[in-house]
mmCIF file of C-alpha atoms and ligand atoms in Angstrom:
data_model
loop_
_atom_site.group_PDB
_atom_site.id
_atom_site.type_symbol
_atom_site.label_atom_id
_atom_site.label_comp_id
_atom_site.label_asym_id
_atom_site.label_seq_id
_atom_site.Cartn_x
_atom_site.Cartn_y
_atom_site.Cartn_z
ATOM 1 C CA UNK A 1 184.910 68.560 59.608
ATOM 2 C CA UNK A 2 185.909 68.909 63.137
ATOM 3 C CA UNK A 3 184.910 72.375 64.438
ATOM 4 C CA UNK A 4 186.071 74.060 67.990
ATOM 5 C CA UNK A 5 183.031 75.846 68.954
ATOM 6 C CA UNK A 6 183.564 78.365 72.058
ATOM 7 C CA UNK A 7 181.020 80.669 73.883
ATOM 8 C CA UNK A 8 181.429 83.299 76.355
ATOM 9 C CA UNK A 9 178.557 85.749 75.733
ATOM 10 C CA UNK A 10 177.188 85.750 79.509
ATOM 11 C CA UNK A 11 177.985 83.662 82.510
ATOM 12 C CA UNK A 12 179.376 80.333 81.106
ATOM 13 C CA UNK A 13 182.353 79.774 79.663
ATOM 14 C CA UNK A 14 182.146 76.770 77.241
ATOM 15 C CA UNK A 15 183.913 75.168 74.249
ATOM 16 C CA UNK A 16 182.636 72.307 72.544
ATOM 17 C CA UNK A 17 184.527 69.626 69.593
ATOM 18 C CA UNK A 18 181.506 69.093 67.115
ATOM 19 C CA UNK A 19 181.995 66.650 64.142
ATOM 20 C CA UNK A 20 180.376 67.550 60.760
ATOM 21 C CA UNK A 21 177.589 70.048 62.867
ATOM 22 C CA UNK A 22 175.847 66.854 64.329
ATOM 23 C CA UNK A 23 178.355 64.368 66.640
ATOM 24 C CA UNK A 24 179.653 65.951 69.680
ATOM 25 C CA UNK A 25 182.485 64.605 71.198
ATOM 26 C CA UNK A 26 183.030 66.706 74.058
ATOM 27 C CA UNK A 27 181.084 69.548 75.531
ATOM 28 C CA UNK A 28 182.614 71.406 78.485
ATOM 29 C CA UNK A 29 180.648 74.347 80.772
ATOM 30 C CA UNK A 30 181.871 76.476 83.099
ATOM 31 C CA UNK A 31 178.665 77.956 84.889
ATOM 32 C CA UNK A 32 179.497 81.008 87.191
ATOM 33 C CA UNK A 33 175.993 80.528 88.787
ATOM 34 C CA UNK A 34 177.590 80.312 92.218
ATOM 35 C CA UNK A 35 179.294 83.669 91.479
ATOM 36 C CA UNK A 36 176.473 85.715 90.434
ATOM 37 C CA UNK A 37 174.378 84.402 92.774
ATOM 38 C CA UNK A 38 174.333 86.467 95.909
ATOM 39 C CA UNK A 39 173.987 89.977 93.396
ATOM 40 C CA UNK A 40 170.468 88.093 92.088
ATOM 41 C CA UNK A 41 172.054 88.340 88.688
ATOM 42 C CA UNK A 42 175.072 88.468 86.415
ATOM 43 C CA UNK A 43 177.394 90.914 87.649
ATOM 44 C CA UNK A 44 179.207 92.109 84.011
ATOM 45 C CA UNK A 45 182.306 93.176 84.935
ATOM 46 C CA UNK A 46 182.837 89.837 87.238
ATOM 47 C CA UNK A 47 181.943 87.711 84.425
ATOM 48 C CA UNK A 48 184.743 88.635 81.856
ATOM 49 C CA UNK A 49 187.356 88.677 84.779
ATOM 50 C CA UNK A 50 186.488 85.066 85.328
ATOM 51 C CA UNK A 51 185.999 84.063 81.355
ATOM 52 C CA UNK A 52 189.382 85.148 81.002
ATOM 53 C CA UNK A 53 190.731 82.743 84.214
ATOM 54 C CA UNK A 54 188.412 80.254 82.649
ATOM 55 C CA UNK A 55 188.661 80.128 78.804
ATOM 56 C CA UNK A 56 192.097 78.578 78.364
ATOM 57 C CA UNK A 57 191.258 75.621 80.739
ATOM 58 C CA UNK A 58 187.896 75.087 79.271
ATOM 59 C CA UNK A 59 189.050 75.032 75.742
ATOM 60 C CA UNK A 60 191.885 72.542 76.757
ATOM 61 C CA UNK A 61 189.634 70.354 78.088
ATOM 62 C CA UNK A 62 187.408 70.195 75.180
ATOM 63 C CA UNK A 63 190.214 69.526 73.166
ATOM 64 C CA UNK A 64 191.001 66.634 75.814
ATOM 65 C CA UNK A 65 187.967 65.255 76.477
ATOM 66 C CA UNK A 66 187.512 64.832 72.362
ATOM 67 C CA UNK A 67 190.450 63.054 72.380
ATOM 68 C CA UNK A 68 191.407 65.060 69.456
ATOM 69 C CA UNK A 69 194.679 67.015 68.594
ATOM 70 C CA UNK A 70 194.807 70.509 68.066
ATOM 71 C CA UNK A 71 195.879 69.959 64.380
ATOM 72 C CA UNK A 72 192.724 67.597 64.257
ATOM 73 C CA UNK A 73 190.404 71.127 64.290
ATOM 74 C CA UNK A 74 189.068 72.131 61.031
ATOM 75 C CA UNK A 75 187.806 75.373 61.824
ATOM 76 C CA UNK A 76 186.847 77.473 65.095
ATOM 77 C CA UNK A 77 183.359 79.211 65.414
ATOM 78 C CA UNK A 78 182.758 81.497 68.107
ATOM 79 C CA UNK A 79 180.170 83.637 69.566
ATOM 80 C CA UNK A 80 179.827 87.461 68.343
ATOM 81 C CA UNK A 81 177.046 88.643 69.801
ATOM 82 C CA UNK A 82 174.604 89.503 71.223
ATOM 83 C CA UNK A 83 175.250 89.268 74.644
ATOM 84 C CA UNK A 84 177.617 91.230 77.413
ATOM 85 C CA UNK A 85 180.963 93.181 75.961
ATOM 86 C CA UNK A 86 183.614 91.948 78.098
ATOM 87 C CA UNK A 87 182.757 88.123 77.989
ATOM 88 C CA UNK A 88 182.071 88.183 74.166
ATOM 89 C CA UNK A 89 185.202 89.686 73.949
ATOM 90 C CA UNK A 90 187.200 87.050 76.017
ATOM 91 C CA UNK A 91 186.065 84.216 73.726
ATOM 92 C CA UNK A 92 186.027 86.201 70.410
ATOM 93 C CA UNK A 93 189.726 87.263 70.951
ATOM 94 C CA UNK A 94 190.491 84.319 72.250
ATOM 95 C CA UNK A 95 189.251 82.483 69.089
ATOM 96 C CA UNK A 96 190.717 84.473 66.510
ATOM 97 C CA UNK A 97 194.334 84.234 68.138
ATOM 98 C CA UNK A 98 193.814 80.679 68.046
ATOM 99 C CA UNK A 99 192.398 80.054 64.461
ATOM 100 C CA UNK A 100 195.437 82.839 63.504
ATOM 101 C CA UNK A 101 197.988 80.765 65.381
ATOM 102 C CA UNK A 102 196.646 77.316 64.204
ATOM 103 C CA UNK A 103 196.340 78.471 60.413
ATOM 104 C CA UNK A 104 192.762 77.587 60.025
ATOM 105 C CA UNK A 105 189.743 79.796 59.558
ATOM 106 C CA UNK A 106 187.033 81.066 62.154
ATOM 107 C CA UNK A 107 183.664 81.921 62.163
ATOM 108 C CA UNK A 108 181.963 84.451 64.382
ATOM 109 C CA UNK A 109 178.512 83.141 65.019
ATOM 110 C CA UNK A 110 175.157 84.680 66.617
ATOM 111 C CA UNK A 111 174.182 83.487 69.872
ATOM 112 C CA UNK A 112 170.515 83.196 68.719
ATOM 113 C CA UNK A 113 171.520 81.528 65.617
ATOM 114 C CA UNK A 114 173.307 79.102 67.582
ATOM 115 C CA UNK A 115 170.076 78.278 70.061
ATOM 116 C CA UNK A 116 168.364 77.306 66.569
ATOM 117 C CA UNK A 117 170.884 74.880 66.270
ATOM 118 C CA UNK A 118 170.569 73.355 69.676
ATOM 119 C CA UNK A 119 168.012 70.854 68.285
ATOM 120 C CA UNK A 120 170.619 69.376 66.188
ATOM 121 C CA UNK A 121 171.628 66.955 67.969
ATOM 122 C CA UNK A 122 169.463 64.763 69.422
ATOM 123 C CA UNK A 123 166.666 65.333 66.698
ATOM 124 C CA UNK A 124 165.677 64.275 62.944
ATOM 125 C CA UNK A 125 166.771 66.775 60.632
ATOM 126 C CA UNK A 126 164.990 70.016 60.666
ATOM 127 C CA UNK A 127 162.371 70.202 57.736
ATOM 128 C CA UNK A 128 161.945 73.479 56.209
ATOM 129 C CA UNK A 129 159.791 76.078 56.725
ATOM 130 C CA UNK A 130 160.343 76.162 60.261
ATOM 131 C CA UNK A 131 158.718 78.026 63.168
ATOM 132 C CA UNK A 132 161.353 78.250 66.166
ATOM 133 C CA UNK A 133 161.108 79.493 69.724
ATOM 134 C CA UNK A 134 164.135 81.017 71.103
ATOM 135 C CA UNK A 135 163.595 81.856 75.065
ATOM 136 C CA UNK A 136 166.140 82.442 77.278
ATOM 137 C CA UNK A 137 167.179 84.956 80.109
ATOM 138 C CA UNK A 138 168.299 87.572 77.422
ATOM 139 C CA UNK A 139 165.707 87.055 74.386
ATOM 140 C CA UNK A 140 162.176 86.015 73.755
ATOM 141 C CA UNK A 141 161.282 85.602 69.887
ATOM 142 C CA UNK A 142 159.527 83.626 66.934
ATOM 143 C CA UNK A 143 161.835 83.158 63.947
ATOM 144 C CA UNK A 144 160.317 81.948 60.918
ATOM 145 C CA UNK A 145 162.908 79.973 58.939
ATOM 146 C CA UNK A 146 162.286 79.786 55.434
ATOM 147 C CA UNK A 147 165.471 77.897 54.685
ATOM 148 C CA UNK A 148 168.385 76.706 56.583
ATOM 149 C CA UNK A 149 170.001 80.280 57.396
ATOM 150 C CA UNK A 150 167.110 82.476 56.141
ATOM 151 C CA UNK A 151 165.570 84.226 59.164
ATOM 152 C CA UNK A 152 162.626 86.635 59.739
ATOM 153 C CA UNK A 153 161.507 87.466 63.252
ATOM 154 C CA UNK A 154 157.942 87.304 63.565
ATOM 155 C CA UNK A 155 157.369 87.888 67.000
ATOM 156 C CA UNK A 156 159.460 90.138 69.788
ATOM 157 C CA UNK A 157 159.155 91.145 73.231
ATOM 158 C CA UNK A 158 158.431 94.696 73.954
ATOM 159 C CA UNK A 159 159.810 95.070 77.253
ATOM 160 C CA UNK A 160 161.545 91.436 79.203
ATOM 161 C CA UNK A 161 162.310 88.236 77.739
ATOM 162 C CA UNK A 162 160.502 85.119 79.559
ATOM 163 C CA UNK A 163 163.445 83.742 81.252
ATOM 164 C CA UNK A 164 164.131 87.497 82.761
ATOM 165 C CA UNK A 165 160.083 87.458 84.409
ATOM 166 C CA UNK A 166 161.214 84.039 85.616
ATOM 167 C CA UNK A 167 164.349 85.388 87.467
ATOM 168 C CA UNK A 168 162.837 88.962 88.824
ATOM 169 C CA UNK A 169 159.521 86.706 90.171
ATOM 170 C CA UNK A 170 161.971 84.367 91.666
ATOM 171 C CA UNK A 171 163.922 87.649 93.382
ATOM 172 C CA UNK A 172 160.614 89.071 94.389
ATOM 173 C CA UNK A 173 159.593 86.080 96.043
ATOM 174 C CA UNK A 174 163.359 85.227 98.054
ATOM 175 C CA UNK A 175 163.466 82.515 95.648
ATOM 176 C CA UNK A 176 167.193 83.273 94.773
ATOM 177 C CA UNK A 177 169.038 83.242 91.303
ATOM 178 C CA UNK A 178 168.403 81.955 88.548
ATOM 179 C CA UNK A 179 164.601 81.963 88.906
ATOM 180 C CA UNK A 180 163.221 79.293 86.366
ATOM 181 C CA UNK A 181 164.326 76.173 87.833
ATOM 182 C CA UNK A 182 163.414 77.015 90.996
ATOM 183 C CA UNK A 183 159.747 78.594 89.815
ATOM 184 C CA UNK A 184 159.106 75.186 88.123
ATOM 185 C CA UNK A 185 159.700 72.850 90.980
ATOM 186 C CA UNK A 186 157.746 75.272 93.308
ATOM 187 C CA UNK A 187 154.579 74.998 91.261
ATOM 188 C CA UNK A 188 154.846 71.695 90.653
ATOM 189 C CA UNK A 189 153.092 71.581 94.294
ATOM 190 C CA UNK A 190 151.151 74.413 93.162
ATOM 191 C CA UNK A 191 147.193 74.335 91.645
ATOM 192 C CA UNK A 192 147.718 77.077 88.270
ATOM 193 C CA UNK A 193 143.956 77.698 88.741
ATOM 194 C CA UNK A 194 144.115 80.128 92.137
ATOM 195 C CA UNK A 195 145.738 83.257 90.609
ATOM 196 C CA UNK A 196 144.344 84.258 86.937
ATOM 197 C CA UNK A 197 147.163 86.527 85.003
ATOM 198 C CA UNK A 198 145.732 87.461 82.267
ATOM 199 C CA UNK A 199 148.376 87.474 78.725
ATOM 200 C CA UNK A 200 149.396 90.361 77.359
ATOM 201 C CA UNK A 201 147.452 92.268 74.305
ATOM 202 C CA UNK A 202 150.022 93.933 72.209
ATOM 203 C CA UNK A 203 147.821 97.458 70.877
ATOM 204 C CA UNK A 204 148.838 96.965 67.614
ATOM 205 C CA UNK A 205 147.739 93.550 66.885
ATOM 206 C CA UNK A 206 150.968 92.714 66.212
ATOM 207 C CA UNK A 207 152.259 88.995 67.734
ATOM 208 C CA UNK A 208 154.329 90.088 70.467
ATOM 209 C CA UNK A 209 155.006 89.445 73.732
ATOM 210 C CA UNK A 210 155.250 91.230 76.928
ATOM 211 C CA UNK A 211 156.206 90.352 79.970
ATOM 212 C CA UNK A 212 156.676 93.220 82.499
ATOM 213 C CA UNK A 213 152.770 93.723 83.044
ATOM 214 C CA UNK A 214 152.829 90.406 84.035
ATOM 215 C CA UNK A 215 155.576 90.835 86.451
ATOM 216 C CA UNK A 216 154.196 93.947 87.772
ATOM 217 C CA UNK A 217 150.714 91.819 88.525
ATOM 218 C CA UNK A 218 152.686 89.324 90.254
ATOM 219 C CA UNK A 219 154.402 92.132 92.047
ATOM 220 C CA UNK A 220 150.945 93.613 93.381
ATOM 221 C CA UNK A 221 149.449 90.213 94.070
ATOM 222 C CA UNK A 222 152.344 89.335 96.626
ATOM 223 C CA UNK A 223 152.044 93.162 98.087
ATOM 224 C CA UNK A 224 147.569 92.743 98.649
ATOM 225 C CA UNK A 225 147.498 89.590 99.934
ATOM 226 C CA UNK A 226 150.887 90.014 102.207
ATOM 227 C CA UNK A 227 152.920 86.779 100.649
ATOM 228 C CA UNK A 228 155.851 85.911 102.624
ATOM 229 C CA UNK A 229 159.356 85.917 100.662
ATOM 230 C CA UNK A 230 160.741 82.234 101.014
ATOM 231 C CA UNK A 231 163.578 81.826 103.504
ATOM 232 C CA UNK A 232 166.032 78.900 103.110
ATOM 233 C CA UNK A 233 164.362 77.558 100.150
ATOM 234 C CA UNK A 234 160.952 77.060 102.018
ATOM 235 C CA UNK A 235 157.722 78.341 100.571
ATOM 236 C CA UNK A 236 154.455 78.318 101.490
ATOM 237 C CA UNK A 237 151.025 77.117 99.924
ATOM 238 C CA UNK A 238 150.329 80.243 98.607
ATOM 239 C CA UNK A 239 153.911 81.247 96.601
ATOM 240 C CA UNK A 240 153.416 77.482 95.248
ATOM 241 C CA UNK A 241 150.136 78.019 94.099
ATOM 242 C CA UNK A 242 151.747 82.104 92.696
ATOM 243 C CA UNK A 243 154.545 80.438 91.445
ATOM 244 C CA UNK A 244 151.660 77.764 89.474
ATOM 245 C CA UNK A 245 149.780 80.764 87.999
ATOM 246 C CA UNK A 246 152.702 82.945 87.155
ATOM 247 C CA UNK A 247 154.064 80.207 85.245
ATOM 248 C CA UNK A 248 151.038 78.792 83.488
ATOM 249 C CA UNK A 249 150.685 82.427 82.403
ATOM 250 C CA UNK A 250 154.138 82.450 80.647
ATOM 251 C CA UNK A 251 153.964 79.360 79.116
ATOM 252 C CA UNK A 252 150.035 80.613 77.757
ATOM 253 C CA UNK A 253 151.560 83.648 76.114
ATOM 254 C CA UNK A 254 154.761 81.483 74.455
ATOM 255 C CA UNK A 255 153.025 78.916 73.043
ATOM 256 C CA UNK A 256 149.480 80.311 72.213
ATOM 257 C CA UNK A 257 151.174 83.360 70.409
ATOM 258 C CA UNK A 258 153.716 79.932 68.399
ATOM 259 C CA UNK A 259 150.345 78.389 67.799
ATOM 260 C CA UNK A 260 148.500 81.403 66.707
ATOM 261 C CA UNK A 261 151.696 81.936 64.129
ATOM 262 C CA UNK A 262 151.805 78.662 63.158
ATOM 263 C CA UNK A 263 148.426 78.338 62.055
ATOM 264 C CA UNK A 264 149.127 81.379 59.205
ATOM 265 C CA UNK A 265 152.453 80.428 58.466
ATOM 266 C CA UNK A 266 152.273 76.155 58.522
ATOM 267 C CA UNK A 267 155.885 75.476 59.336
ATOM 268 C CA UNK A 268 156.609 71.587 58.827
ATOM 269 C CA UNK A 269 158.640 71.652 62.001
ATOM 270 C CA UNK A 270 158.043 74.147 65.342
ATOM 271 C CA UNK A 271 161.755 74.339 67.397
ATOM 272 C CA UNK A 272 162.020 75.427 71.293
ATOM 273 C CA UNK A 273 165.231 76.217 72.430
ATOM 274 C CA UNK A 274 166.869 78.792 74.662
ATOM 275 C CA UNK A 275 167.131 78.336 78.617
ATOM 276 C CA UNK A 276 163.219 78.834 79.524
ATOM 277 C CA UNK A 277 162.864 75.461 77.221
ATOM 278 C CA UNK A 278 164.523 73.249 80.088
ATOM 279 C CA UNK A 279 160.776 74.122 81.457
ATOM 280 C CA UNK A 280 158.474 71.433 81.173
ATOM 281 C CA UNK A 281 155.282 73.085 81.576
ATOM 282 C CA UNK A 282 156.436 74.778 78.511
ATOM 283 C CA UNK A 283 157.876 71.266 76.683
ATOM 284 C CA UNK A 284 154.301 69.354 77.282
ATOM 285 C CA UNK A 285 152.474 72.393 76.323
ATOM 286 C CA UNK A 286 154.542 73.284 72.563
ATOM 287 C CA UNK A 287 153.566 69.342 72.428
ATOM 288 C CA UNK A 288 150.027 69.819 72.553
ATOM 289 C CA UNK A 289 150.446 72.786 70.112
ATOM 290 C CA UNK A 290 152.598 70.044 67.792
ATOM 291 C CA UNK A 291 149.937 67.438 68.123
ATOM 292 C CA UNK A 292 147.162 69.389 66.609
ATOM 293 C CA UNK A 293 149.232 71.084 64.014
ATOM 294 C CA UNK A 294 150.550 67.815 63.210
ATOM 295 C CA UNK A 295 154.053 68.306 63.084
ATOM 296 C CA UNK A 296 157.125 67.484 65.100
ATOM 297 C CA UNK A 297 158.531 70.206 67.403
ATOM 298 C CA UNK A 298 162.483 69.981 68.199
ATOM 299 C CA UNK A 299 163.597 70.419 71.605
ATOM 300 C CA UNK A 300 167.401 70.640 72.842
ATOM 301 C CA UNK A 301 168.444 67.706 75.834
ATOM 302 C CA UNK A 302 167.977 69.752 78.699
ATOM 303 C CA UNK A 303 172.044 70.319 79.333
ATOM 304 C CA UNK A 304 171.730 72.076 75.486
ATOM 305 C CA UNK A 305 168.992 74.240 76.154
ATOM 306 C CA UNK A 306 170.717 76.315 78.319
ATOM 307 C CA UNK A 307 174.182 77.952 76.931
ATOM 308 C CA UNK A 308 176.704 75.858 75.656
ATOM 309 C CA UNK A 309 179.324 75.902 72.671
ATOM 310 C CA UNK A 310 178.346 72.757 70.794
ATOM 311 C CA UNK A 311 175.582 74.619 69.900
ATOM 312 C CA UNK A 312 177.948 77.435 68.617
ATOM 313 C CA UNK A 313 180.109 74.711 66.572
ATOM 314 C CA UNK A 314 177.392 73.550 65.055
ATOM 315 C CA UNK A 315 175.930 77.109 64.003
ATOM 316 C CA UNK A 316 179.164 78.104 62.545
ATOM 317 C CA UNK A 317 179.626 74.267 60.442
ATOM 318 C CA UNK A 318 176.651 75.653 58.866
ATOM 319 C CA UNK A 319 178.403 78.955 57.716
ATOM 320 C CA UNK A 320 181.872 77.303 57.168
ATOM 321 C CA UNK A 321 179.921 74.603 54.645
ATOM 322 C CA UNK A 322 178.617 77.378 52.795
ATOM 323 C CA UNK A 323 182.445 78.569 52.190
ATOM 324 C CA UNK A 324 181.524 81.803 54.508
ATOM 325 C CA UNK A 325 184.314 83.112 56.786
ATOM 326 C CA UNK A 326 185.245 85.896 59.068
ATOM 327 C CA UNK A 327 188.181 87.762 58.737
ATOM 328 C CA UNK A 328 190.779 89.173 61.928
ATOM 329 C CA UNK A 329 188.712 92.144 61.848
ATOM 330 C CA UNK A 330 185.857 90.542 63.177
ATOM 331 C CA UNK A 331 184.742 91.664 66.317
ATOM 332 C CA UNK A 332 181.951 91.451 69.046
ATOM 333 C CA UNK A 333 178.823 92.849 68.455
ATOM 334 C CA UNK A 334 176.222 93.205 71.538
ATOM 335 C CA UNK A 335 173.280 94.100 69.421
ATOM 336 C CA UNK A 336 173.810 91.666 66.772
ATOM 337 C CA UNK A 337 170.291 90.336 65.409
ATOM 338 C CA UNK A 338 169.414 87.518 64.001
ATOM 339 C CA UNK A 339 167.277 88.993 60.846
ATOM 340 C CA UNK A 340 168.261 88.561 57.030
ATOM 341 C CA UNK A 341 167.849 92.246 55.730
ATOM 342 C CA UNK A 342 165.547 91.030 52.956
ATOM 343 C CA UNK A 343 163.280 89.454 55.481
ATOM 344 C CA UNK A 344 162.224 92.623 57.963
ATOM 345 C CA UNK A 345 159.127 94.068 57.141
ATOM 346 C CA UNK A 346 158.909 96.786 55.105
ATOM 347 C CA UNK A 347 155.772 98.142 57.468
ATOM 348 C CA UNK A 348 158.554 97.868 60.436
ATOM 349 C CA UNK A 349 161.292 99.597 59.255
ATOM 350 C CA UNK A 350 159.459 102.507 58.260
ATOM 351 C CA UNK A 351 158.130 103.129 61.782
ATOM 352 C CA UNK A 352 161.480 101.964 63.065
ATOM 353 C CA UNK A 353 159.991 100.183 65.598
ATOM 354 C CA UNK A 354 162.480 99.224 68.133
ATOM 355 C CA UNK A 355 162.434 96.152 70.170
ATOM 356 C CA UNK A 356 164.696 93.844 72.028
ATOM 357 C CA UNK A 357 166.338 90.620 70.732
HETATM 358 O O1 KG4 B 1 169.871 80.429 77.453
HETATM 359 P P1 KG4 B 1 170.278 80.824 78.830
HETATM 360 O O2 KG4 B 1 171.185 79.900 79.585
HETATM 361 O O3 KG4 B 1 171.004 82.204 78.842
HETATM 362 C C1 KG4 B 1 170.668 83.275 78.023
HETATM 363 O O4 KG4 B 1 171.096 83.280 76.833
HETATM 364 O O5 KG4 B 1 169.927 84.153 78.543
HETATM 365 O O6 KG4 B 1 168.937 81.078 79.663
HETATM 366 C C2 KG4 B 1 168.912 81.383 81.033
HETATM 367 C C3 KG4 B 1 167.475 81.671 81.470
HETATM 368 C C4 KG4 B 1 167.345 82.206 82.875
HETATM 369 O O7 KG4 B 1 166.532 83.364 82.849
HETATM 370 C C5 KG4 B 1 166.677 81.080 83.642
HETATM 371 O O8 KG4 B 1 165.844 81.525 84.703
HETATM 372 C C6 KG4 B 1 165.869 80.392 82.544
HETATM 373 O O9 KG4 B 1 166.702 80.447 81.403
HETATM 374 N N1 KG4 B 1 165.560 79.005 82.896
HETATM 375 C C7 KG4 B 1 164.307 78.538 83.083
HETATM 376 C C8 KG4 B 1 164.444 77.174 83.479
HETATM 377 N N2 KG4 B 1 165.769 76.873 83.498
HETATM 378 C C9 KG4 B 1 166.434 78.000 83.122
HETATM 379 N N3 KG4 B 1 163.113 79.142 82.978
HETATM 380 C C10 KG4 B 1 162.025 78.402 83.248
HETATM 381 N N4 KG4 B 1 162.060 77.109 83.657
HETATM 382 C C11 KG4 B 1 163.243 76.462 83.779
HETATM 383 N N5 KG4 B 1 163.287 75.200 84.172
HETATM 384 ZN ZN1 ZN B 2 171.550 81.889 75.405
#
């Protein structure tokens, strides 16, 4: 089955051709990066003007770097949600006129579902239960996966996800936008040891992460001991050795809180995937955690960790397999989770605690 997978839900526009959820023969990206840049972040309403310029191209390529016909595609999956309103609603319109036009169904997948499915690729299948990390600019969570498609979140942020303390540091200290790539090859000539953040508790014992304390320490470490914002890319000792320390912190909440969960739950596989898993402070670090588990742990190739659509195509082959499809009605949905109803906890949803995907 050849599946057109497209995604639009922040600032790249992508569309991938997938074969049977695994092969991918072509996977094109659009970053608007460059755009975004000089407002330190994605600018919404500048994003869907330029998925709109962008999606038609994009797709075409796809189609032409697959070296596939249109009537070749099976099916077309596309992201729902979560992510902005206007760009979801570029490529979910987008995807429905062309499924509609082509006579052949869609599928209208979730972004987080489709980070999961990142690690399909380049890895041994998935054995079930697993335990997976999604971390990215938007969303910081544990997902324990029963069974292919069965998901419970197990652990949430209360306040930023990772990859957003990685891009306000990086503002804070003139690093530019986004922050994690530039954070991890700063404290590479950094020592982690000089600045001690401590992690997080969460009062309710609950395995959860927070972030903005963190940020807010970083914030008041720069401001005591009078740390100079970089200028042109230059950085001194001292935001190298910040930039060490900050990031060692992150990467001790992530993976101690996967290895604390892992230990109760015993997944036979642990997935990273989202943006923040292009880090490799956090890569070596879920490897220790694999090693003395004693299981594998899936990462995307770095190019897949970050968003793309043949993540999306492969999501929705999933769904499609299963016979599931979404009808014309379908439409985007910002605050879609990734959560089976049968699988939230019945302790949760009677305090209706509310936290972010
Ligand atoms: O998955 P993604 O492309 O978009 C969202 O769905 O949010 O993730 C982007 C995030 C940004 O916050 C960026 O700073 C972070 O991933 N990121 C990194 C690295 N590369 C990207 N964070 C830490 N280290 C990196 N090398
Ligand atoms: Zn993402």
């Amino acid at each position: 089955m050849l599946v057109l997978g497209i995604e639009s839900s922040c600032d790249e526009t992508a569309a991938a051709v997938v074969r049977d959820g695994k092969e991918i023969l072509s996977s094109i990206i659009s970053s608007q990066i460059d755009m975004h840049r000089p407002y330190g972040g994605v600018v919404p309403e500048l994003a869907s003007r330029e998925h709109l310029e962008k999606i038609e191209p994009i797709v075409r390529e796809a189609i032409d770097d697959a070296n596939v016909e249109w009537s070749d595609i099976d099916a077309v999956a596309v992201t729902r949600g979560p992510g902005l309103i206007g760009s979801l609603l570029v490529g979910v319109c987008y995807a429905k006129a062309l499924a509609y036009g082509l006579g052949i169904p869609f599928i209208g997948v979730n972004h987080i579902e489709g980070h999961v499915y990142s690690v399909a690729f380049e890895n041994p299948e998935v054995e079930y239960p697993a335990l997976a990390l999604i971390v990215s600019g938007g969303h910081t969570n544990l997902f324990h996966i029963a069974e292919a498609g069965s998901y419970k979140v197990v652990s949430r942020t209360r306040d930023d996800a990772a990859g957003e303390a990685f891009d306000k540091v990086a503002k804070m200290l003139g690093l530019g936008y986004p922050g994690g790539p530039v954070i991890e090859k700063l404290a590479l000539g950094g020592d982690a040891s000089k600045v001690r953040f401590t992690t997080a508790k969460i009062s309710d014992g609950r395995p959860d992460f927070s972030f903005s304390g963190l940020k807010t320490a970083v914030a008041r470490y720069v401001r005591e001991n009078g740390i100079e914002a970089a200028s042109n890319g230059h950085a001194g000792q001292e935001t190298k050795d910040l930039a060490a320390s900050f990031q060692a912190a992150v990467v001790r909440s992530l993976v101690g809180t996967m290895e604390k969960v892992a230990g109760e739950l015993e997944p036979k596989t642990l997935i990273v995937a989202g943006g923040v898993a292009c880090n490799n402070a956090l890569r070596e670090a879920a490897e220790g955690t694999a090693k003395r588990l004693g299981i594998p742990v899936y990462f995307p190739s770095k190019h897949l960790s970050t968003d793309n659509a043949a993540m999306i195509a492969a999501a929705g082959y999933f769904h499609l397999r299963r016979g599931e499809r979404s009808d014309i009605r379908m439409t985007a949905d910002v605050t879609l989770r990734l959560q089976n109803f049968e699988n939230i906890d019945a302790e949760l949803r009677r305090s209706k605690v509310r936290y972010r995907l």
